[in-house]
PDB file of C-alpha atoms in Angstrom:
ATOM      1  CA  MET A 225    -122.159 -98.767 -21.825  1.00  0.00           C
ATOM      2  CA  THR A 226    -123.668 -98.511 -18.362  1.00  0.00           C
ATOM      3  CA  GLN A 227    -127.011-100.183 -17.849  1.00  0.00           C
ATOM      4  CA  LYS A 228    -129.466 -98.203 -15.728  1.00  0.00           C
ATOM      5  CA  ARG A 229    -131.383 -99.930 -12.978  1.00  0.00           C
ATOM      6  CA  PRO A 230    -135.147 -99.792 -13.304  1.00  0.00           C
ATOM      7  CA  VAL A 231    -137.154 -97.419 -11.151  1.00  0.00           C
ATOM      8  CA  ARG A 232    -139.672 -99.334  -9.043  1.00  0.00           C
ATOM      9  CA  SER A 233    -142.472 -98.397  -6.680  1.00  0.00           C
ATOM     10  CA  CYS A 234    -142.135 -99.510  -3.070  1.00  0.00           C
ATOM     11  CA  GLY A 235    -144.998-101.788  -2.076  1.00  0.00           C
ATOM     12  CA  ARG A 236    -145.205-100.101   1.322  1.00  0.00           C
ATOM     13  CA  CYS A 237    -144.772 -96.354   0.793  1.00  0.00           C
ATOM     14  CA  ALA A 238    -145.235 -96.147  -3.022  1.00  0.00           C
ATOM     15  CA  LYS A 239    -142.041 -94.075  -3.356  1.00  0.00           C
ATOM     16  CA  ARG A 240    -140.337 -94.610  -6.736  1.00  0.00           C
ATOM     17  CA  VAL A 241    -136.716 -95.692  -6.201  1.00  0.00           C
ATOM     18  CA  ILE A 242    -133.962 -97.808  -7.764  1.00  0.00           C
ATOM     19  CA  THR A 243    -132.624 -99.416  -4.569  1.00  0.00           C
ATOM     20  CA  GLY A 244    -134.428-101.888  -2.370  1.00  0.00           C
ATOM     21  CA  TRP A 245    -135.140-105.565  -1.803  1.00  0.00           C
ATOM     22  CA  CYS A 246    -137.560-108.002  -3.363  1.00  0.00           C
ATOM     23  CA  TRP A 247    -139.216-109.588  -0.355  1.00  0.00           C
ATOM     24  CA  PRO A 248    -142.180-111.984  -0.210  1.00  0.00           C
ATOM     25  CA  ASP A 249    -144.610-109.048   0.097  1.00  0.00           C
ATOM     26  CA  GLY A 250    -143.080-107.293  -2.941  1.00  0.00           C
ATOM     27  CA  PHE A 251    -140.413-104.676  -3.650  1.00  0.00           C
ATOM     28  CA  VAL A 252    -139.454-102.744  -0.485  1.00  0.00           C
ATOM     29  CA  CYS A 253    -137.359 -99.553  -0.589  1.00  0.00           C
ATOM     30  CA  VAL A 254    -134.326 -98.999   1.642  1.00  0.00           C
ATOM     31  CA  SER A 255    -136.213 -96.494   3.827  1.00  0.00           C
ATOM     32  CA  CYS A 256    -139.026 -98.946   4.543  1.00  0.00           C
ATOM     33  CA  VAL A 257    -136.543-101.752   5.266  1.00  0.00           C
ATOM     34  CA  ARG A 258    -134.691 -99.539   7.771  1.00  0.00           C
ATOM     35  CA  HIS A 259    -137.960 -98.447   9.372  1.00  0.00           C
ATOM     36  CA  GLY A 260    -139.106-102.058   9.665  1.00  0.00           C
ATOM     37  CA  VAL A 261    -135.851-103.300  11.201  1.00  0.00           C
ATOM     38  CA  ARG A 262    -135.995-100.520  13.807  1.00  0.00           C
ATOM     39  CA  ARG A 263    -139.484-101.655  14.850  1.00  0.00           C
ATOM     40  CA  ARG A 264    -139.046-104.149  17.668  1.00  0.00           C
ATOM     41  CA  GLY A 265    -141.688-106.132  19.438  1.00  0.00           C
ATOM     42  CA  ARG A 266    -143.230-109.519  19.980  1.00  0.00           C
ATOM     43  CA  CYS A 267    -143.910-111.201  16.655  1.00  0.00           C
ATOM     44  CA  PRO A 268    -147.625-112.088  16.561  1.00  0.00           C
ATOM     45  CA  SER A 269    -146.878-115.278  14.589  1.00  0.00           C
ATOM     46  CA  CYS A 270    -144.067-116.892  16.620  1.00  0.00           C
ATOM     47  CA  GLY A 271    -144.201-114.882  19.865  1.00  0.00           C
ATOM     48  CA  ARG A 272    -140.478-114.050  19.886  1.00  0.00           C
ATOM     49  CA  GLU A 273    -139.223-110.548  20.805  1.00  0.00           C
ATOM     50  CA  ARG A 274    -137.223-109.236  17.833  1.00  0.00           C
ATOM     51  CA  PRO A 275    -137.228-106.741  14.919  1.00  0.00           C
ATOM     52  CA  LEU A 276    -140.415-106.839  12.826  1.00  0.00           C
ATOM     53  CA  PRO A 277    -139.498-105.794   9.274  1.00  0.00           C
ATOM     54  CA  GLY A 278    -141.801-108.259   7.501  1.00  0.00           C
ATOM     55  CA  ARG A 279    -145.527-108.264   6.872  1.00  0.00           C
ATOM     56  CA  ASP A 280    -148.017-111.096   7.177  1.00  0.00           C
ATOM     57  CA  GLY A 281    -150.986-111.628   4.855  1.00  0.00           C
ATOM     58  CA  ALA A 282    -153.010-109.005   6.734  1.00  0.00           C
ATOM     59  CA  GLY A 283    -150.182-106.446   6.542  1.00  0.00           C
ATOM     60  CA  GLU A 284    -149.234-106.743  10.221  1.00  0.00           C
ATOM     61  CA  PRO A 285    -145.521-106.503  11.186  1.00  0.00           C
ATOM     62  CA  VAL A 286    -143.816-109.881  11.705  1.00  0.00           C
ATOM     63  CA  CYS A 287    -140.220-111.116  12.083  1.00  0.00           C
ATOM     64  CA  VAL A 288    -138.093-112.132   9.096  1.00  0.00           C
ATOM     65  CA  ASP A 289    -138.604-115.849   9.704  1.00  0.00           C
ATOM     66  CA  CYS A 290    -142.399-115.627   9.799  1.00  0.00           C
ATOM     67  CA  ALA A 291    -142.436-113.316   6.753  1.00  0.00           C
ATOM     68  CA  GLY A 292    -140.176-115.635   4.748  1.00  0.00           C
ATOM     69  CA  ILE A 293    -137.469-112.980   4.338  1.00  0.00           C
ATOM     70  CA  THR A 294    -134.024-114.447   3.650  1.00  0.00           C
ATOM     71  CA  THR A 295    -132.108-111.220   4.396  1.00  0.00           C
ATOM     72  CA  SER A 296    -130.134-111.535   7.638  1.00  0.00           C
ATOM     73  CA  PHE A 297    -130.080-108.652  10.113  1.00  0.00           C
ATOM     74  CA  PHE A 298    -127.655-110.290  12.558  1.00  0.00           C
ATOM     75  CA  CYS A 299    -124.418-108.382  13.296  1.00  0.00           C
ATOM     76  CA  LYS A 300    -121.414-110.453  12.250  1.00  0.00           C
ATOM     77  CA  VAL A 301    -119.395-109.136  15.241  1.00  0.00           C
ATOM     78  CA  CYS A 302    -121.732-109.248  18.250  1.00  0.00           C
ATOM     79  CA  GLY A 303    -124.623-111.342  16.902  1.00  0.00           C
ATOM     80  CA  ALA A 304    -127.347-108.815  17.838  1.00  0.00           C
ATOM     81  CA  GLU A 305    -130.283-108.610  15.452  1.00  0.00           C
ATOM     82  CA  GLY A 306    -131.271-105.177  14.186  1.00  0.00           C
ATOM     83  CA  GLU A 307    -130.262-102.407  11.827  1.00  0.00           C
ATOM     84  CA  LEU A 308    -126.904-103.058  10.192  1.00  0.00           C
ATOM     85  CA  TRP A 309    -124.418-100.581   8.821  1.00  0.00           C
ATOM     86  CA  PHE A 310    -121.134-101.190   7.051  1.00  0.00           C
ATOM     87  CA  SER A 311    -119.825-104.743   6.579  1.00  0.00           C
ATOM     88  CA  LYS A 312    -122.966-106.211   8.199  1.00  0.00           C
ATOM     89  CA  THR A 313    -122.130-104.769  11.622  1.00  0.00           C
ATOM     90  CA  CYS A 314    -124.312-102.868  14.072  1.00  0.00           C
ATOM     91  CA  LEU A 315    -123.475 -99.493  15.633  1.00  0.00           C
ATOM     92  CA  ARG A 316    -122.292-101.110  18.865  1.00  0.00           C
TER      93      ARG A 316
END
């Protein structure tokens, strides 16, 4: 018998989905993760220029390290940080 995954609400967009990640700021759907990883800028917490998929206590975008996110967004081929596709590789 196949066990169904629970439907959850994304803590960012409130969409009800079955796929996503449990991050420090709650459950985050795949769409919001992809949107966050595409957002690049200077992290207000550490000052480094990189993707800002996380959120701080005030809801502002921060890098994975400052948000406490353990998911890696580094390409295993070229080492660039950003959106990953198949086999943890970037589009390059």
